XYZ file of C-alpha atoms in Angstrom:
656
model
C -3.143 -16.550 60.505
C -6.750 -18.045 59.889
C -6.489 -22.134 58.996
C -7.175 -23.171 55.535
C -10.709 -25.201 55.367
C -10.018 -28.560 53.525
C -12.402 -27.750 50.996
C -10.713 -24.705 49.915
C -7.416 -26.556 49.748
C -9.131 -29.021 47.234
C -10.777 -26.401 45.047
C -7.206 -24.482 44.678
C -5.537 -27.673 43.798
C -8.492 -28.455 41.134
C -8.406 -24.763 39.826
C -4.556 -24.865 39.306
C -4.985 -28.154 37.463
C -7.865 -26.897 35.410
C -5.986 -23.645 34.065
C -3.269 -25.785 32.758
C -5.370 -26.560 29.597
C -7.312 -29.047 28.051
C -5.134 -31.923 28.754
C -5.120 -31.298 32.363
C -8.789 -30.686 32.439
C -9.084 -34.185 30.773
C -7.147 -35.701 33.666
C -9.331 -34.073 36.382
C -12.630 -35.414 34.348
C -11.052 -38.879 34.367
C -10.396 -38.599 37.747
C -13.815 -37.683 38.678
C -15.296 -40.905 36.381
C -13.007 -42.923 38.179
C -14.208 -41.987 41.546
C -17.834 -42.106 40.915
C -17.291 -45.431 39.016
C -15.617 -46.746 42.273
C -18.214 -45.224 44.695
C -21.168 -46.916 42.539
C -19.418 -50.381 42.156
C -18.875 -50.314 45.943
C -22.499 -49.643 46.708
C -23.768 -52.551 44.634
C -21.322 -54.996 45.809
C -23.528 -56.242 48.800
C -26.274 -57.473 46.549
C -26.081 -61.263 46.701
C -25.221 -63.272 43.750
C -25.056 -60.434 41.356
C -21.245 -59.376 41.459
C -18.718 -62.172 42.229
C -16.043 -59.694 42.146
C -15.792 -55.930 43.023
C -14.112 -55.235 39.605
C -17.314 -56.481 37.776
C -19.496 -54.227 40.069
C -17.029 -51.346 39.221
C -17.262 -52.142 35.546
C -20.974 -52.269 35.807
C -20.820 -48.822 37.155
C -18.595 -47.465 34.609
C -21.127 -48.763 31.896
C -24.091 -47.008 33.397
C -22.090 -43.739 33.988
C -21.108 -43.590 30.242
C -23.916 -44.944 28.460
C -27.802 -44.420 29.606
C -28.817 -47.441 27.368
C -27.983 -50.013 30.085
C -30.519 -48.300 32.123
C -33.322 -50.666 31.516
C -31.436 -53.708 32.068
C -31.184 -53.586 35.784
C -33.570 -55.409 38.459
C -34.180 -54.453 41.896
C -34.984 -51.269 43.593
C -31.496 -50.428 45.120
C -29.367 -51.594 41.953
C -32.203 -49.231 39.857
C -31.634 -46.403 42.389
C -27.783 -46.523 42.119
C -28.054 -46.978 38.323
C -29.951 -43.751 37.929
C -27.556 -41.783 40.272
C -24.992 -43.006 37.903
C -26.600 -42.283 34.703
C -27.271 -38.588 35.821
C -23.944 -38.163 36.977
C -22.803 -39.531 33.388
C -24.823 -36.958 31.733
C -23.571 -34.082 33.971
C -19.567 -35.363 34.150
C -18.820 -37.614 31.234
C -21.067 -36.184 28.598
C -21.453 -32.498 29.481
C -18.189 -31.513 30.759
C -15.896 -33.797 28.525
C -17.958 -32.268 25.265
C -17.274 -28.640 26.971
C -13.759 -29.192 27.333
C -13.206 -30.654 24.078
C -15.428 -28.067 22.308
C -13.705 -25.134 24.077
C -10.302 -26.788 23.150
C -11.112 -27.073 19.518
C -12.533 -23.557 19.348
C -9.322 -22.097 20.997
C -7.234 -24.083 18.486
C -9.330 -22.580 15.552
C -9.111 -19.206 17.064
C -5.288 -19.480 17.421
C -5.207 -20.626 13.840
C -7.087 -17.829 12.641
C -4.831 -15.223 14.311
C -2.057 -16.497 12.220
C 0.592 -17.296 14.663
C 1.905 -20.196 12.715
C 4.867 -19.824 10.708
C 4.690 -20.037 7.035
C 6.627 -22.620 4.808
C 6.820 -20.938 1.716
C 9.776 -19.507 -0.334
C 10.036 -17.061 -3.122
C 6.960 -15.258 -1.944
C 6.314 -11.466 -1.569
C 5.976 -10.183 2.126
C 4.116 -6.957 3.223
C 5.049 -5.700 6.761
C 2.099 -3.823 8.065
C -1.675 -3.433 7.480
C -2.336 0.301 6.522
C -4.566 2.288 4.158
C -2.191 1.270 1.447
C -2.233 -2.262 1.820
C -5.219 -3.237 -0.131
C -4.296 -1.024 -3.300
C -1.038 -2.686 -2.865
C -1.954 -6.273 -2.632
C -4.476 -5.426 -5.849
C -1.583 -4.064 -7.978
C 0.699 -7.049 -7.232
C -2.254 -9.350 -8.223
C -3.174 -7.237 -11.133
C 0.366 -6.884 -12.816
C 0.122 -10.138 -14.961
C 2.917 -9.507 -17.168
C 5.334 -7.974 -14.627
C 4.306 -10.786 -12.161
C 5.195 -13.723 -14.594
C 8.489 -12.323 -15.590
C 8.961 -12.113 -11.763
C 8.105 -15.575 -10.942
C 9.934 -16.806 -13.898
C 12.886 -15.140 -12.393
C 12.454 -16.635 -9.025
C 11.759 -20.142 -10.479
C 8.282 -20.300 -8.881
C 5.039 -20.901 -10.631
C 2.558 -19.365 -8.106
C 2.190 -16.229 -6.586
C 1.746 -16.089 -2.588
C 1.470 -12.793 -0.796
C 1.955 -12.846 3.160
C 0.796 -9.751 5.032
C 1.795 -9.238 8.568
C -0.899 -7.374 10.361
C -1.156 -6.483 14.112
C -4.051 -8.698 14.622
C -5.223 -10.825 11.685
C -9.308 -11.137 11.685
C -11.855 -12.236 9.669
C -12.784 -8.565 9.033
C -9.671 -8.076 6.996
C -10.410 -11.307 5.144
C -13.961 -9.981 4.263
C -11.842 -6.594 3.284
C -9.575 -8.618 0.752
C -12.620 -10.489 -0.791
C -14.526 -6.912 -1.365
C -11.470 -4.979 -2.816
C -11.694 -4.561 -6.649
C -8.728 -6.052 -8.119
C -8.466 -8.956 -5.483
C -11.889 -10.556 -5.087
C -11.495 -14.436 -5.424
C -7.747 -14.146 -5.429
C -7.885 -13.550 -2.034
C -6.988 -16.850 -1.238
C -3.628 -16.073 -2.569
C -3.137 -13.574 0.403
C -2.122 -15.178 3.662
C -2.297 -13.064 6.854
C -0.351 -13.483 9.942
C -0.329 -11.590 13.182
C 2.488 -9.672 14.520
C 4.434 -6.280 14.343
C 7.363 -5.410 11.936
C 9.414 -4.765 15.095
C 8.863 -8.209 16.497
C 11.660 -10.725 15.491
C 9.049 -13.644 15.967
C 6.658 -11.973 13.743
C 9.045 -11.699 10.942
C 10.182 -15.372 11.450
C 6.355 -16.227 11.280
C 6.173 -14.539 7.582
C 9.357 -16.235 6.572
C 11.334 -13.023 5.586
C 14.691 -14.596 4.792
C 13.073 -16.861 2.140
C 11.152 -14.269 0.433
C 11.692 -12.910 -3.026
C 10.702 -9.432 -1.842
C 9.968 -7.777 1.300
C 7.586 -4.409 0.995
C 7.295 -2.238 4.189
C 5.013 0.555 3.687
C 4.894 3.198 5.926
C 2.537 2.952 8.867
C 0.475 5.908 10.478
C 1.182 7.321 13.690
C -0.010 10.267 15.918
C 1.925 13.236 15.358
C 2.794 13.749 18.952
C 4.384 10.232 19.174
C 7.733 9.587 19.609
C 7.621 6.202 17.674
C 7.404 7.403 14.075
C 6.919 5.174 11.205
C 10.638 5.375 9.988
C 11.683 4.273 13.442
C 9.360 0.898 12.931
C 10.901 0.804 9.488
C 14.582 0.932 10.791
C 13.600 -1.392 13.580
C 12.363 -3.900 11.049
C 15.229 -3.627 8.971
C 17.572 -4.350 11.803
C 15.583 -7.287 12.802
C 15.668 -9.131 9.280
C 19.542 -8.455 9.218
C 19.914 -9.919 12.626
C 17.846 -12.824 11.821
C 20.088 -13.399 8.552
C 23.097 -13.194 10.464
C 21.715 -15.729 13.035
C 20.843 -18.247 10.514
C 23.768 -17.533 8.340
C 21.934 -16.999 5.286
C 21.364 -14.042 2.564
C 19.166 -11.049 2.946
C 16.164 -10.699 0.794
C 15.457 -7.898 -1.449
C 13.637 -4.999 0.402
C 11.562 -2.006 -0.741
C 11.072 0.355 2.134
C 8.973 3.373 2.294
C 10.354 6.467 4.284
C 8.525 9.136 5.303
C 11.709 11.617 5.830
C 14.042 10.994 3.157
C 16.756 12.377 5.306
C 16.860 8.944 7.178
C 18.236 7.408 3.940
C 21.867 6.731 5.485
C 20.363 5.386 8.391
C 18.430 2.805 6.321
C 21.428 2.086 4.439
C 23.542 1.398 7.554
C 20.709 -0.642 9.338
C 20.268 -3.063 6.218
C 23.227 -4.136 4.220
C 21.339 -6.266 1.558
C 19.571 -5.251 -1.534
C 17.111 -2.374 -0.489
C 15.121 0.488 -2.484
C 14.020 3.392 -0.581
C 10.836 5.056 -1.625
C 10.912 8.498 -0.071
C 6.777 8.699 0.525
C 6.561 12.289 1.753
C 8.970 13.577 -0.821
C 7.399 11.743 -3.863
C 4.121 13.138 -3.097
C 5.535 16.683 -2.500
C 7.628 16.587 -5.857
C 4.280 15.446 -7.748
C 2.273 18.289 -6.081
C 4.884 20.942 -7.061
C 5.225 19.497 -10.407
C 1.374 19.832 -10.738
C 1.571 23.650 -9.502
C 4.158 24.320 -12.453
C 2.071 22.273 -14.838
C -1.559 22.234 -14.048
C -3.361 19.059 -15.191
C -0.357 16.859 -14.457
C -2.479 14.989 -11.897
C -4.208 13.039 -14.595
C -0.965 11.643 -15.658
C -0.170 10.754 -12.143
C -3.198 9.111 -11.752
C -2.738 7.065 -14.954
C 0.853 6.213 -14.751
C 1.345 5.975 -11.000
C -2.344 4.903 -9.290
C -3.063 2.220 -11.297
C -5.990 3.603 -13.354
C -7.005 2.207 -16.395
C -4.708 3.370 -19.051
C -0.812 3.411 -19.811
C 1.968 2.487 -17.218
C 5.749 2.428 -17.368
C 7.304 -0.842 -18.144
C 11.086 -1.684 -17.968
C 12.148 -4.626 -20.230
C 15.567 -6.369 -20.277
C 18.030 -5.836 -22.942
C 18.548 -9.609 -23.429
C 15.364 -9.780 -25.831
C 15.933 -6.668 -27.942
C 19.913 -6.871 -27.476
C 21.324 -5.216 -30.850
C 18.426 -3.080 -31.709
C 18.510 0.861 -31.717
C 15.939 2.715 -29.691
C 14.464 3.966 -33.160
C 14.050 0.409 -34.455
C 12.394 -1.147 -31.268
C 9.837 1.883 -31.527
C 9.271 1.089 -35.128
C 8.567 -2.859 -34.063
C 6.349 -1.585 -31.032
C 3.806 0.271 -32.823
C 1.438 0.459 -29.580
C 4.549 1.447 -27.029
C 6.301 4.773 -26.646
C 9.979 3.965 -25.991
C 11.062 6.878 -23.389
C 14.812 5.780 -23.007
C 17.495 3.420 -21.809
C 19.089 2.594 -18.267
C 22.759 1.815 -18.579
C 24.665 -0.215 -15.698
C 26.832 2.132 -13.411
C 28.265 -0.365 -10.706
C 25.704 -0.931 -8.280
C 23.210 1.570 -9.832
C 21.707 2.598 -13.045
C 22.523 5.568 -15.228
C 19.149 7.124 -16.784
C 19.149 8.227 -20.113
C 15.475 9.303 -21.000
C 15.130 10.910 -24.363
C 18.257 9.152 -25.569
C 18.771 9.485 -29.419
C 16.977 7.021 -31.562
C 20.311 5.613 -32.813
C 21.425 4.472 -29.417
C 22.271 0.766 -29.455
C 20.769 -1.710 -26.676
C 23.139 -3.901 -25.149
C 22.264 -7.194 -23.482
C 22.906 -5.622 -20.014
C 20.623 -2.618 -20.569
C 17.134 -1.841 -19.589
C 14.577 -0.297 -21.866
C 11.932 2.144 -20.596
C 8.619 1.824 -22.216
C 5.108 3.256 -21.774
C 2.298 0.958 -22.984
C -1.257 0.015 -21.993
C -0.515 -3.331 -21.025
C 2.626 -5.731 -20.620
C 1.925 -7.756 -23.858
C 2.106 -4.824 -25.936
C 5.858 -4.485 -25.017
C 6.540 -8.151 -26.496
C 6.752 -8.624 -30.186
C 3.753 -9.291 -32.146
C 4.221 -10.303 -36.032
C 0.525 -9.552 -36.599
C 1.221 -5.857 -36.309
C 2.483 -3.603 -38.773
C 5.762 -1.782 -38.142
C 5.821 1.951 -38.187
C 7.964 4.173 -40.262
C 11.244 4.680 -38.160
C 11.667 8.209 -36.570
C 15.078 9.962 -35.877
C 15.371 11.563 -32.622
C 18.392 13.816 -31.953
C 19.910 15.175 -28.661
C 19.021 18.670 -28.902
C 19.522 21.507 -26.485
C 16.478 22.368 -23.793
C 14.213 24.968 -25.360
C 14.061 28.103 -23.091
C 10.643 28.940 -21.419
C 10.702 31.947 -19.393
C 8.961 32.234 -15.779
C 6.849 35.273 -15.203
C 8.393 37.611 -12.540
C 5.028 37.575 -10.573
C 5.034 35.556 -7.632
C 2.945 32.220 -7.769
C 0.743 32.392 -4.528
C -0.188 29.008 -2.984
C -2.841 28.530 -0.184
C -2.367 25.320 1.701
C -5.611 24.317 3.771
C -4.776 21.774 6.428
C -1.831 20.268 7.721
C 0.156 17.040 7.708
C 3.745 15.825 8.237
C 3.950 16.274 4.055
C 3.657 20.168 4.337
C 7.180 20.760 5.452
C 8.622 18.466 2.512
C 6.334 20.407 0.277
C 7.798 23.620 1.435
C 11.475 22.292 0.879
C 10.620 20.873 -2.851
C 9.122 24.379 -3.718
C 12.520 25.714 -2.358
C 14.387 23.466 -4.999
C 12.875 25.688 -7.792
C 15.061 28.668 -7.608
C 13.501 29.864 -11.067
C 10.098 30.016 -9.603
C 8.973 32.604 -6.982
C 6.383 31.035 -4.569
C 4.569 32.527 -1.719
C 2.892 29.999 0.874
C 0.015 30.709 3.133
C -0.780 27.699 5.395
C -4.263 27.648 7.091
C -4.856 25.192 9.926
C -6.111 24.615 13.497
C -2.441 23.434 14.654
C -0.574 25.878 16.533
C 1.636 28.158 14.587
C 4.714 27.458 16.548
C 4.419 23.822 15.927
C 4.216 24.316 12.261
C 6.906 26.637 12.190
C 8.876 24.389 14.274
C 8.378 21.459 11.664
C 9.350 23.602 8.699
C 12.354 24.860 10.364
C 13.563 21.410 11.336
C 13.011 20.134 7.771
C 14.169 23.085 5.694
C 16.518 24.534 7.922
C 16.387 28.099 9.326
C 16.697 29.797 6.279
C 13.932 28.829 3.810
C 13.943 30.188 0.242
C 10.193 30.003 0.309
C 8.412 32.589 2.628
C 5.502 31.036 4.571
C 2.891 32.835 6.535
C 0.825 30.900 8.974
C -2.727 31.542 9.842
C -4.382 29.747 12.746
C -8.005 29.059 11.530
C -10.549 26.488 10.720
C -11.072 26.215 6.985
C -14.276 24.192 7.372
C -16.040 27.490 8.941
C -17.045 29.226 5.806
C -16.970 32.797 7.153
C -13.001 32.168 8.044
C -12.540 30.950 4.556
C -14.150 33.540 2.958
C -12.064 35.871 4.929
C -8.815 34.621 3.360
C -10.313 35.733 -0.264
C -9.328 32.406 -1.892
C -9.656 34.011 -5.414
C -6.506 36.185 -5.063
C -4.274 32.932 -4.749
C -2.971 31.487 -7.860
C -3.196 27.625 -6.538
C -5.259 26.156 -3.483
C -4.063 22.894 -2.146
C -6.281 20.808 0.334
C -4.356 18.430 2.318
C -5.515 15.185 3.900
C -4.837 15.594 7.576
C -2.967 12.825 9.517
C -4.118 13.743 12.978
C -7.566 12.065 12.608
C -8.326 8.819 13.548
C -9.137 7.450 9.897
C -8.809 8.241 6.389
C -12.324 8.612 6.048
C -12.539 11.372 8.558
C -9.501 13.273 6.751
C -10.912 12.937 3.401
C -14.281 14.210 4.579
C -12.832 17.490 5.796
C -11.000 17.818 2.593
C -13.889 17.109 0.327
C -16.198 19.326 2.434
C -13.802 22.450 2.350
C -13.564 21.703 -1.399
C -17.298 22.173 -1.910
C -17.426 25.459 0.303
C -14.550 26.724 -2.096
C -16.443 25.988 -4.929
C -19.655 27.853 -3.610
C -17.349 30.753 -2.494
C -15.155 31.040 -6.246
C -18.786 30.671 -7.935
C -19.028 34.158 -10.091
C -15.305 34.913 -9.642
C -13.678 35.912 -13.243
C -10.158 34.777 -11.833
C -10.435 31.103 -10.380
C -7.354 29.407 -8.872
C -6.311 26.187 -9.606
C -7.548 23.404 -7.052
C -5.709 20.482 -5.934
C -7.086 17.980 -3.582
C -5.100 15.471 -1.578
C -7.084 12.292 -0.583
C -5.614 9.457 1.426
C -8.664 6.852 1.235
C -8.774 5.117 -2.185
C -12.452 4.273 -1.546
C -13.179 8.233 -1.955
C -11.604 8.510 -5.599
C -14.925 8.025 -7.315
C -17.060 10.642 -5.153
C -15.903 13.996 -6.711
C -14.904 12.696 -10.265
C -16.495 15.391 -12.791
C -15.628 18.366 -10.414
C -13.199 20.954 -11.215
C -10.515 20.122 -8.839
C -7.288 18.036 -9.621
C -7.218 15.029 -7.449
C -4.177 13.097 -5.770
C -4.718 9.904 -3.882
C -1.431 9.664 -2.121
C -1.950 6.064 -0.744
C -2.985 4.811 -4.385
C 0.079 6.291 -5.872
C 2.696 5.169 -3.156
C 1.052 1.812 -3.314
C 1.616 1.438 -7.120
C 5.104 2.771 -6.684
C 5.880 0.074 -3.920
C 4.506 -2.664 -5.803
C 6.117 -1.794 -9.236
C 9.397 -1.264 -7.683
C 9.271 -4.821 -5.684
C 8.593 -6.436 -9.227
C 11.185 -4.048 -11.039
C 13.570 -2.366 -8.792
C 14.907 -0.507 -11.570
C 11.708 1.513 -12.159
C 12.799 3.895 -8.939
C 15.450 5.267 -10.790
C 13.044 6.294 -13.522
C 10.611 7.843 -11.351
C 13.248 9.649 -9.788
C 14.457 11.006 -12.865
C 10.779 11.881 -14.212
C 9.375 13.788 -11.171
C 12.229 15.700 -9.798
C 13.580 19.086 -10.575
C 15.811 19.177 -13.485
C 16.322 16.407 -16.228
C 13.536 14.938 -18.206
C 10.187 16.261 -17.216
C 6.648 15.833 -18.445
C 5.228 19.108 -19.674
C 2.319 20.802 -21.614
C 3.052 22.540 -24.707
C 1.034 24.880 -27.039
C 0.402 23.220 -30.498
C 1.170 26.473 -32.091
C 4.759 26.143 -30.957
C 5.460 23.575 -33.677
C 5.132 23.303 -37.187
C 2.087 20.648 -37.302
C 0.041 20.301 -40.411
C -3.692 21.058 -40.177
C -4.621 17.414 -39.841
C -2.032 15.401 -38.159
C -2.118 12.030 -36.641
C -0.091 10.877 -33.566
C 2.888 9.618 -35.571
C 3.269 12.913 -37.443
C 3.348 14.524 -34.054
C 6.158 12.271 -32.775
C 8.094 12.756 -36.036
C 7.632 16.620 -35.521
C 8.935 16.802 -31.817
C 11.766 14.200 -32.480
C 13.242 16.734 -34.643
C 13.860 19.089 -31.727
C 15.111 16.121 -29.463
C 11.446 15.693 -27.573
C 9.104 13.134 -27.272
C 5.293 13.276 -27.806
C 3.217 11.620 -25.227
C -0.279 12.428 -25.810
C -2.680 15.314 -25.822
C -4.591 17.234 -22.918
C -7.857 18.267 -24.217
C -9.642 21.584 -23.429
C -12.705 19.837 -22.841
C -13.368 16.743 -20.839
C -15.029 13.515 -22.385
C -18.007 11.788 -20.888
C -16.109 10.262 -18.025
C -14.651 13.638 -16.934
C -11.130 12.826 -18.635
C -8.977 15.183 -20.565
C -5.679 13.146 -21.189
C -5.330 10.996 -23.984
C -1.830 9.220 -23.544
C -0.423 7.146 -26.268
C -3.324 7.402 -28.709
C -3.325 5.239 -31.714
C -0.584 6.461 -34.216
C -2.781 6.515 -37.441
C -5.540 8.307 -35.626
C -6.041 12.060 -36.528
C -5.373 14.316 -33.066
C -8.221 16.950 -34.232
C -6.640 19.470 -32.145
C -9.143 22.077 -30.726
C -8.561 25.542 -29.353
C -7.129 25.102 -26.040
C -5.737 21.657 -26.329
C -2.166 21.084 -25.214
C 0.353 18.618 -26.295
C 1.948 16.431 -23.525
C 5.667 16.281 -23.989
C 8.922 14.713 -22.435
C 11.546 17.178 -22.656
C 14.827 18.146 -21.000
C 14.980 20.988 -18.542
C 17.650 22.434 -16.424
C 17.340 25.314 -13.780
C 19.236 28.428 -14.236
C 18.676 32.057 -12.671
C 15.568 33.568 -13.532
C 14.363 31.067 -15.991
C 13.520 27.183 -16.442
C 15.261 25.560 -19.624
């Protein structure tokens, strides 16, 4: 073994001290300064009469080392020579090295603070676990819900909304996204970023989950071949929150969690014993798509009610402010509001009764479901003239037969929601669907995914075609005009939502070119995942659903008012009360009818008028008029349809 040189040994010792941080680095610099001062003082001690003590000589050397202003006070060649060496050493060691260490330490501390590693000291805030494509619209929705947010803050006895987002790596780029996102802008200062993963207990402590008024867990994106799915991360995050609560012996916060696979709901309920609402992401979008297949044009209603676009929203008001009134009296006192129904307590859950009779009495513990343009319209206003009361009775569902012909559906693309879409189609036994799926994903992989989700015997026949619909020749060979509906799904196998949406939009434009001139035009439904693309194809003939915006809106509103989830399940699942389009000729309407007359006419059959779907779009490309002014004449034109909330039920061969 070769012997170590003394110089190498010194270098090694110095290095081990320097890597310990700024404090040890300053100690090393201080040792160098002391050594240089000692050597400099010893060099000038022999000067006759200049220094009476070695301590004075060392102090003289230290002053020259730290302050070059003393250089002009020295006399004699030797003293000036030593002083010059000390001054130059001072620039290198004292000024240069010391400033460099302090600067690096300060930058490191600033970077550490910017990374968001400091635990927040907040209470009754809202925590969002994860930065995904849904995060920005989710935060925008929370910040924009002024009326709901005001009630939320009053309930939790706090005056200011604070949002804490846990992201894998907090950065200035994300702050820029917050400031440029419509709906956030200057309110970005209310959003606090913290670094970490939802499956890390330390990260959950960093965002003060246990002190939050609500915790939102949106579903994250994962590669299709990854064993660690988004639902696994969601369950692990819930387990970590529950474990922290047991450790600190405190209560569990209210959690709104998104699950991609609703079959894992029992796992979530077992993992988290606290208050939790689960939003089934894939099942929700699949339900909306199937409803859209059955009722073309329904996507505009989704985009208005569930995607946060300008227009009406669903609100839930407590019975304590309207207790004692009937639903009919409440509707008469709120002329700008449509009263959809009532929620009755049912143990730990709620019994949803949409289309309840108008003479239903509201109790203090009840919740009333309303549709309005903003929250203020749901509050009493003495300046508004009450409407004449309308009496709605409970009536049997009207029969609308289903045609015996098959409804042929062409699905272009593949993502994790396609199996849940097939399962949702199977839940409508009164309808006869036939599905063709076109994708570059191997057929065997798709068949396994559908069989695992739906079981070996699916009620909907699926034919798989392995092809790329981006190639125009292959798309033409499929003869798109022979289908009743075409769905372009946003792929979840690409690196970004922009790339996935680009494929869907190019495929749509190719379809428009192929279908041009055909007498028979199928219904086109396009799913997008990036909210920034929502403006690109407005005005075209396809129906558009932006899944991330819909799910963000639902997560945000359920976090502020958890009863809303039960209402959405009732509205957008098979059976019960559903939004439908009806022909005006089915009702005895006068030639000139306003919306109030339409409400009165439909109430006689136990149905509820929501608005009108025009045959011709307006200047903005919109056809839907939800909740129009009561005294405004409808001026119905040929092809216009009524938007109605009515009871439905599934029986063999027909939909009631």
